[in-house]
Short mmCIF file of N, CA, C and O in Angstrom, two decimals:
data_model
loop_
_atom_site.label_atom_id
_atom_site.label_comp_id
_atom_site.label_asym_id
_atom_site.label_seq_id
_atom_site.Cartn_x
_atom_site.Cartn_y
_atom_site.Cartn_z
N THR A 670 -43.80 163.35 42.97
CA THR A 670 -43.83 163.57 41.64
C THR A 670 -45.04 163.23 40.97
O THR A 670 -45.60 163.48 40.08
N ARG A 671 -45.51 162.23 41.60
CA ARG A 671 -46.57 161.43 40.91
C ARG A 671 -47.92 162.07 40.63
O ARG A 671 -48.52 162.25 39.50
N SER A 672 -48.16 162.78 41.78
CA SER A 672 -49.60 163.75 41.93
C SER A 672 -49.19 164.64 40.72
O SER A 672 -50.20 165.17 40.31
N LYS A 673 -48.01 165.41 40.58
CA LYS A 673 -47.91 166.50 39.77
C LYS A 673 -48.14 166.17 38.36
O LYS A 673 -48.70 166.77 37.65
N ASP A 674 -47.69 164.67 38.01
CA ASP A 674 -47.81 164.25 36.75
C ASP A 674 -49.06 164.33 36.65
O ASP A 674 -49.84 164.51 35.33
N THR A 675 -49.92 163.38 37.36
CA THR A 675 -51.36 163.20 37.20
C THR A 675 -52.17 164.72 37.01
O THR A 675 -52.91 164.62 36.04
N GLY A 676 -51.75 165.70 37.70
CA GLY A 676 -52.21 166.85 37.91
C GLY A 676 -52.08 167.34 36.29
O GLY A 676 -52.98 167.83 35.62
N ALA A 677 -50.80 167.21 35.84
CA ALA A 677 -50.64 168.03 34.72
C ALA A 677 -51.31 167.18 33.39
O ALA A 677 -51.62 167.96 32.55
N ARG A 678 -51.38 166.17 33.60
CA ARG A 678 -52.17 165.39 32.44
C ARG A 678 -53.63 165.71 32.41
O ARG A 678 -54.26 165.84 31.51
N LYS A 679 -54.32 165.78 33.70
CA LYS A 679 -55.71 166.24 33.75
C LYS A 679 -55.93 167.28 33.21
O LYS A 679 -56.61 167.85 32.72
N MET A 680 -54.96 168.53 33.49
CA MET A 680 -54.82 169.92 32.95
C MET A 680 -55.03 169.80 31.22
O MET A 680 -55.75 170.45 30.58
N ILE A 681 -53.90 169.31 30.71
CA ILE A 681 -53.83 169.23 29.52
C ILE A 681 -54.89 168.58 28.97
O ILE A 681 -55.35 168.91 27.50
N SER A 682 -55.53 167.45 29.26
CA SER A 682 -56.57 166.62 29.07
C SER A 682 -57.93 167.52 28.94
O SER A 682 -58.75 167.52 28.17
N LYS A 683 -58.18 168.41 29.81
CA LYS A 683 -59.33 169.44 30.12
C LYS A 683 -59.00 170.56 29.03
O LYS A 683 -59.76 170.60 28.61
N LYS A 684 -58.05 170.87 28.93
CA LYS A 684 -57.83 172.02 27.88
C LYS A 684 -58.07 171.50 26.52
O LYS A 684 -58.46 172.17 26.16
N CYS A 685 -57.58 170.29 25.93
CA CYS A 685 -57.79 169.47 25.22
C CYS A 685 -59.06 169.44 24.75
O CYS A 685 -59.70 169.76 23.78
N LYS A 686 -59.71 169.10 25.54
CA LYS A 686 -61.23 168.95 25.41
C LYS A 686 -62.04 169.83 25.14
O LYS A 686 -62.77 170.23 24.68
N GLU A 687 -61.49 171.06 26.06
CA GLU A 687 -61.93 172.37 25.57
C GLU A 687 -61.73 173.06 24.44
O GLU A 687 -62.94 173.78 24.17
N HIS A 688 -60.82 172.76 23.86
CA HIS A 688 -60.46 173.35 22.54
C HIS A 688 -61.38 172.65 21.60
O HIS A 688 -61.60 172.98 20.54
N MET A 689 -61.56 170.90 21.66
CA MET A 689 -62.28 170.53 20.76
C MET A 689 -63.54 170.78 20.82
O MET A 689 -64.47 170.66 19.84
N ASP A 690 -64.12 170.77 22.20
CA ASP A 690 -65.85 171.40 22.19
C ASP A 690 -65.95 172.72 21.73
O ASP A 690 -67.08 172.74 21.12
N GLY A 691 -64.90 173.50 21.72
CA GLY A 691 -65.00 174.91 21.04
C GLY A 691 -64.98 174.85 19.51
O GLY A 691 -65.93 175.56 18.87
N ALA A 692 -64.49 173.67 19.18
CA ALA A 692 -64.34 173.58 17.68
C ALA A 692 -65.26 172.66 17.11
O ALA A 692 -65.70 172.62 15.69
N GLY A 693 -66.03 172.28 18.19
CA GLY A 693 -67.41 171.44 17.82
C GLY A 693 -67.12 169.79 17.12
O GLY A 693 -67.53 169.34 16.05
N MET A 694 -65.86 169.29 17.43
CA MET A 694 -65.55 168.27 16.76
C MET A 694 -65.33 167.06 18.23
O MET A 694 -64.55 167.39 19.56
N THR A 695 -65.24 166.06 17.71
CA THR A 695 -64.98 164.97 18.47
C THR A 695 -63.52 164.51 18.16
O THR A 695 -62.86 165.49 17.42
N ARG A 696 -63.08 163.82 18.94
CA ARG A 696 -61.35 163.70 19.15
C ARG A 696 -60.85 163.06 17.80
O ARG A 696 -60.01 163.56 17.17
N TRP A 697 -61.55 162.24 17.13
CA TRP A 697 -61.16 161.63 15.86
C TRP A 697 -61.83 163.02 14.41
O TRP A 697 -61.05 162.98 13.71
N GLN A 698 -62.61 163.40 14.73
CA GLN A 698 -62.97 164.56 13.76
C GLN A 698 -61.81 165.64 14.04
O GLN A 698 -61.19 166.18 12.97
N HIS A 699 -61.73 165.85 15.09
CA HIS A 699 -60.26 166.66 15.12
C HIS A 699 -59.10 166.46 14.69
O HIS A 699 -58.23 167.14 14.04
N PHE A 700 -58.63 165.25 15.20
CA PHE A 700 -57.36 164.69 14.40
C PHE A 700 -57.47 164.35 12.81
O PHE A 700 -56.59 165.02 12.36
N LYS A 701 -58.68 164.13 12.27
CA LYS A 701 -58.68 164.20 10.78
C LYS A 701 -58.68 165.58 10.15
O LYS A 701 -57.68 165.80 9.08
N PHE A 702 -58.98 166.66 10.75
CA PHE A 702 -59.13 168.17 10.28
C PHE A 702 -57.64 168.06 10.54
O PHE A 702 -57.33 168.90 9.46
N ALA A 703 -56.89 167.86 11.65
CA ALA A 703 -55.83 168.39 11.81
C ALA A 703 -54.51 167.88 11.13
O ALA A 703 -53.64 168.79 10.36
N ILE A 704 -54.91 166.70 11.05
CA ILE A 704 -53.67 165.86 9.97
C ILE A 704 -53.93 166.16 8.43
O ILE A 704 -52.98 166.77 7.66
N GLY A 705 -55.28 166.59 7.78
CA GLY A 705 -55.43 166.98 6.70
C GLY A 705 -54.94 168.28 6.40
O GLY A 705 -54.20 168.63 5.10
N PHE A 706 -55.05 169.34 7.53
CA PHE A 706 -54.70 170.40 7.35
C PHE A 706 -52.95 170.58 7.47
O PHE A 706 -52.38 171.26 6.64
N ALA A 707 -52.23 170.09 8.30
CA ALA A 707 -50.95 169.62 8.15
C ALA A 707 -50.51 169.54 6.75
O ALA A 707 -49.46 169.74 6.33
N TYR A 708 -51.23 168.22 6.18
CA TYR A 708 -51.04 167.90 4.90
C TYR A 708 -50.77 168.79 4.14
O TYR A 708 -50.11 169.19 3.00
N GLN A 709 -52.03 169.64 4.00
CA GLN A 709 -52.07 170.80 3.10
C GLN A 709 -50.94 171.79 3.28
O GLN A 709 -50.51 172.54 2.07
N LEU A 710 -50.84 172.16 4.75
CA LEU A 710 -49.61 173.28 4.72
C LEU A 710 -48.11 172.61 4.24
O LEU A 710 -47.34 173.19 3.57
N GLU A 711 -47.92 171.13 4.49
CA GLU A 711 -46.55 170.63 4.04
C GLU A 711 -46.52 170.56 2.41
O GLU A 711 -45.57 171.22 1.79
N LYS A 712 -47.67 170.37 1.50
CA LYS A 712 -47.58 170.34 0.40
C LYS A 712 -47.67 171.97 -0.22
O LYS A 712 -46.81 172.08 -1.10
N THR A 713 -48.29 172.60 0.36
CA THR A 713 -48.38 174.19 0.03
C THR A 713 -46.59 174.65 0.17
O THR A 713 -46.33 175.51 -0.61
N ALA A 714 -45.94 174.30 1.43
CA ALA A 714 -44.75 174.80 1.52
C ALA A 714 -43.71 174.32 0.50
O ALA A 714 -42.89 174.89 -0.12
N CYS A 715 -43.82 172.88 0.05
CA CYS A 715 -42.76 172.61 -1.20
C CYS A 715 -43.20 173.32 -2.56
O CYS A 715 -42.33 173.58 -3.16
N VAL A 716 -44.44 173.75 -2.79
CA VAL A 716 -45.10 174.24 -3.67
C VAL A 716 -44.29 175.58 -3.92
O VAL A 716 -43.76 176.40 -4.78
N VAL A 717 -44.21 176.19 -2.66
CA VAL A 717 -43.98 177.28 -2.56
C VAL A 717 -42.18 177.61 -2.51
O VAL A 717 -41.71 178.48 -3.31
N PHE A 718 -41.73 176.61 -2.10
CA PHE A 718 -40.46 176.32 -2.44
C PHE A 718 -39.79 176.27 -3.79
O PHE A 718 -38.94 176.99 -4.28
N ILE A 719 -40.44 175.58 -4.74
CA ILE A 719 -40.43 175.38 -6.22
C ILE A 719 -40.79 176.88 -6.70
O ILE A 719 -39.76 177.45 -7.42
N HIS A 720 -41.76 177.56 -6.16
CA HIS A 720 -41.97 179.10 -6.87
C HIS A 720 -40.68 180.14 -6.43
O HIS A 720 -40.53 180.69 -7.25
N ALA A 721 -40.13 179.85 -5.39
CA ALA A 721 -38.81 180.35 -4.67
C ALA A 721 -37.67 180.48 -5.73
O ALA A 721 -37.22 181.01 -6.20
N ILE A 722 -37.44 179.15 -6.28
CA ILE A 722 -36.28 179.05 -7.15
C ILE A 722 -37.11 179.04 -8.52
O ILE A 722 -36.06 179.92 -9.48
N ALA A 723 -37.81 178.85 -9.10
CA ALA A 723 -38.73 179.38 -10.48
C ALA A 723 -40.09 179.82 -10.31
O ALA A 723 -40.92 179.39 -10.60
N PRO A 724 -40.00 181.41 -10.20
CA PRO A 724 -41.30 182.26 -9.85
C PRO A 724 -42.31 182.26 -10.91
O PRO A 724 -43.53 182.44 -10.87
N ARG A 725 -42.03 181.29 -12.20
CA ARG A 725 -42.92 181.51 -13.18
C ARG A 725 -43.74 180.17 -12.69
O ARG A 725 -44.64 180.30 -13.49
N TYR A 726 -43.47 179.37 -12.40
CA TYR A 726 -44.64 178.34 -11.54
C TYR A 726 -44.95 178.91 -10.46
O TYR A 726 -44.48 179.51 -9.40
N PHE A 727 -46.52 178.17 -10.12
CA PHE A 727 -47.09 178.55 -9.20
C PHE A 727 -47.27 179.91 -8.74
O PHE A 727 -47.15 180.12 -7.46
N LYS A 728 -47.39 180.67 -9.60
CA LYS A 728 -47.58 182.19 -9.09
C LYS A 728 -48.38 182.36 -8.06
O LYS A 728 -48.11 183.40 -7.14
N THR A 729 -49.57 181.95 -8.21
CA THR A 729 -50.60 182.41 -6.73
C THR A 729 -50.87 181.02 -6.02
O THR A 729 -52.00 181.21 -5.14
N TYR A 730 -50.32 179.91 -6.30
CA TYR A 730 -50.76 178.82 -5.33
C TYR A 730 -50.93 179.36 -4.10
O TYR A 730 -51.56 178.44 -3.36
N GLY A 731 -49.41 179.44 -3.51
CA GLY A 731 -49.61 179.73 -2.19
C GLY A 731 -50.50 180.38 -1.43
O GLY A 731 -51.15 180.59 -0.35
N SER A 732 -50.49 181.76 -2.06
CA SER A 732 -51.71 182.79 -1.50
C SER A 732 -53.04 182.20 -1.54
O SER A 732 -54.00 182.42 -0.81
N ASP A 733 -53.56 181.64 -2.63
CA ASP A 733 -55.08 180.88 -2.74
C ASP A 733 -54.81 179.88 -1.78
O ASP A 733 -56.15 179.51 -1.36
N LYS A 734 -53.85 179.11 -1.57
CA LYS A 734 -54.31 178.15 -0.61
C LYS A 734 -53.79 178.44 0.86
O LYS A 734 -55.13 177.86 1.63
N ILE A 735 -53.48 179.51 1.17
CA ILE A 735 -53.68 179.93 2.30
C ILE A 735 -54.96 180.74 2.77
O ILE A 735 -55.82 180.32 3.85
N LYS A 736 -55.34 181.52 1.50
CA LYS A 736 -56.85 181.95 1.65
C LYS A 736 -57.99 180.67 1.88
O LYS A 736 -58.84 180.83 2.63
N GLU A 737 -57.79 179.60 1.02
CA GLU A 737 -58.54 178.40 0.93
C GLU A 737 -58.70 177.84 2.70
O GLU A 737 -59.86 177.68 3.14
N LEU A 738 -57.51 177.68 3.04
CA LEU A 738 -57.17 177.32 4.20
C LEU A 738 -57.90 177.90 5.35
O LEU A 738 -58.62 177.51 6.65
N HIS A 739 -57.69 179.31 5.44
CA HIS A 739 -58.27 180.28 6.51
C HIS A 739 -60.10 179.88 6.30
O HIS A 739 -60.41 179.99 7.42
N LYS A 740 -60.48 180.07 5.02
CA LYS A 740 -61.73 179.60 4.89
C LYS A 740 -62.37 178.68 5.74
O LYS A 740 -63.20 178.74 6.55
N LYS A 741 -61.51 177.40 5.57
CA LYS A 741 -61.57 176.12 6.24
C LYS A 741 -61.64 176.05 7.73
O LYS A 741 -62.87 175.50 8.22
N ILE A 742 -60.95 177.04 8.33
CA ILE A 742 -60.59 177.43 9.64
C ILE A 742 -62.05 178.07 10.24
O ILE A 742 -62.61 177.77 11.09
N LYS A 743 -62.34 178.95 9.66
CA LYS A 743 -63.54 179.91 9.89
C LYS A 743 -64.72 179.26 9.93
O LYS A 743 -65.70 179.28 10.58
N LYS A 744 -64.76 178.29 8.70
CA LYS A 744 -65.88 177.57 8.94
C LYS A 744 -65.99 176.60 9.78
O LYS A 744 -67.27 176.05 10.33
N SER A 745 -65.04 175.76 10.27
CA SER A 745 -65.05 174.85 11.33
C SER A 745 -65.28 175.46 12.63
O SER A 745 -66.21 174.81 13.57
N GLU A 746 -64.91 176.89 12.75
CA GLU A 746 -65.48 177.55 14.05
C GLU A 746 -66.67 178.04 14.04
O GLU A 746 -67.00 178.09 14.92
N LYS A 747 -67.49 178.05 13.11
CA LYS A 747 -68.78 178.37 13.25
C LYS A 747 -69.72 176.96 13.65
O LYS A 747 -71.02 177.31 13.86
N LYS A 748 -69.06 175.77 13.51
CA LYS A 748 -69.85 174.56 13.80
C LYS A 748 -70.04 174.71 15.36
O LYS A 748 -70.01 175.05 16.32
#
């Protein structure tokens, strides 16, 4: 089973490298981008939760943030 594990690791590593190459990012750049993106999504989820309880607050924050993050992904794809 050791050879299967090594093969699986190589495949995952190769796919990860292909993904990062396609995004035009180093591992560190990709890590920072993904962590920043995750933080923005979590923050947005909290704000949208507040909006669900009290709709008068943050009326467009969720949709505005989604549009902003979408543009950020598209911009990173063009690099």
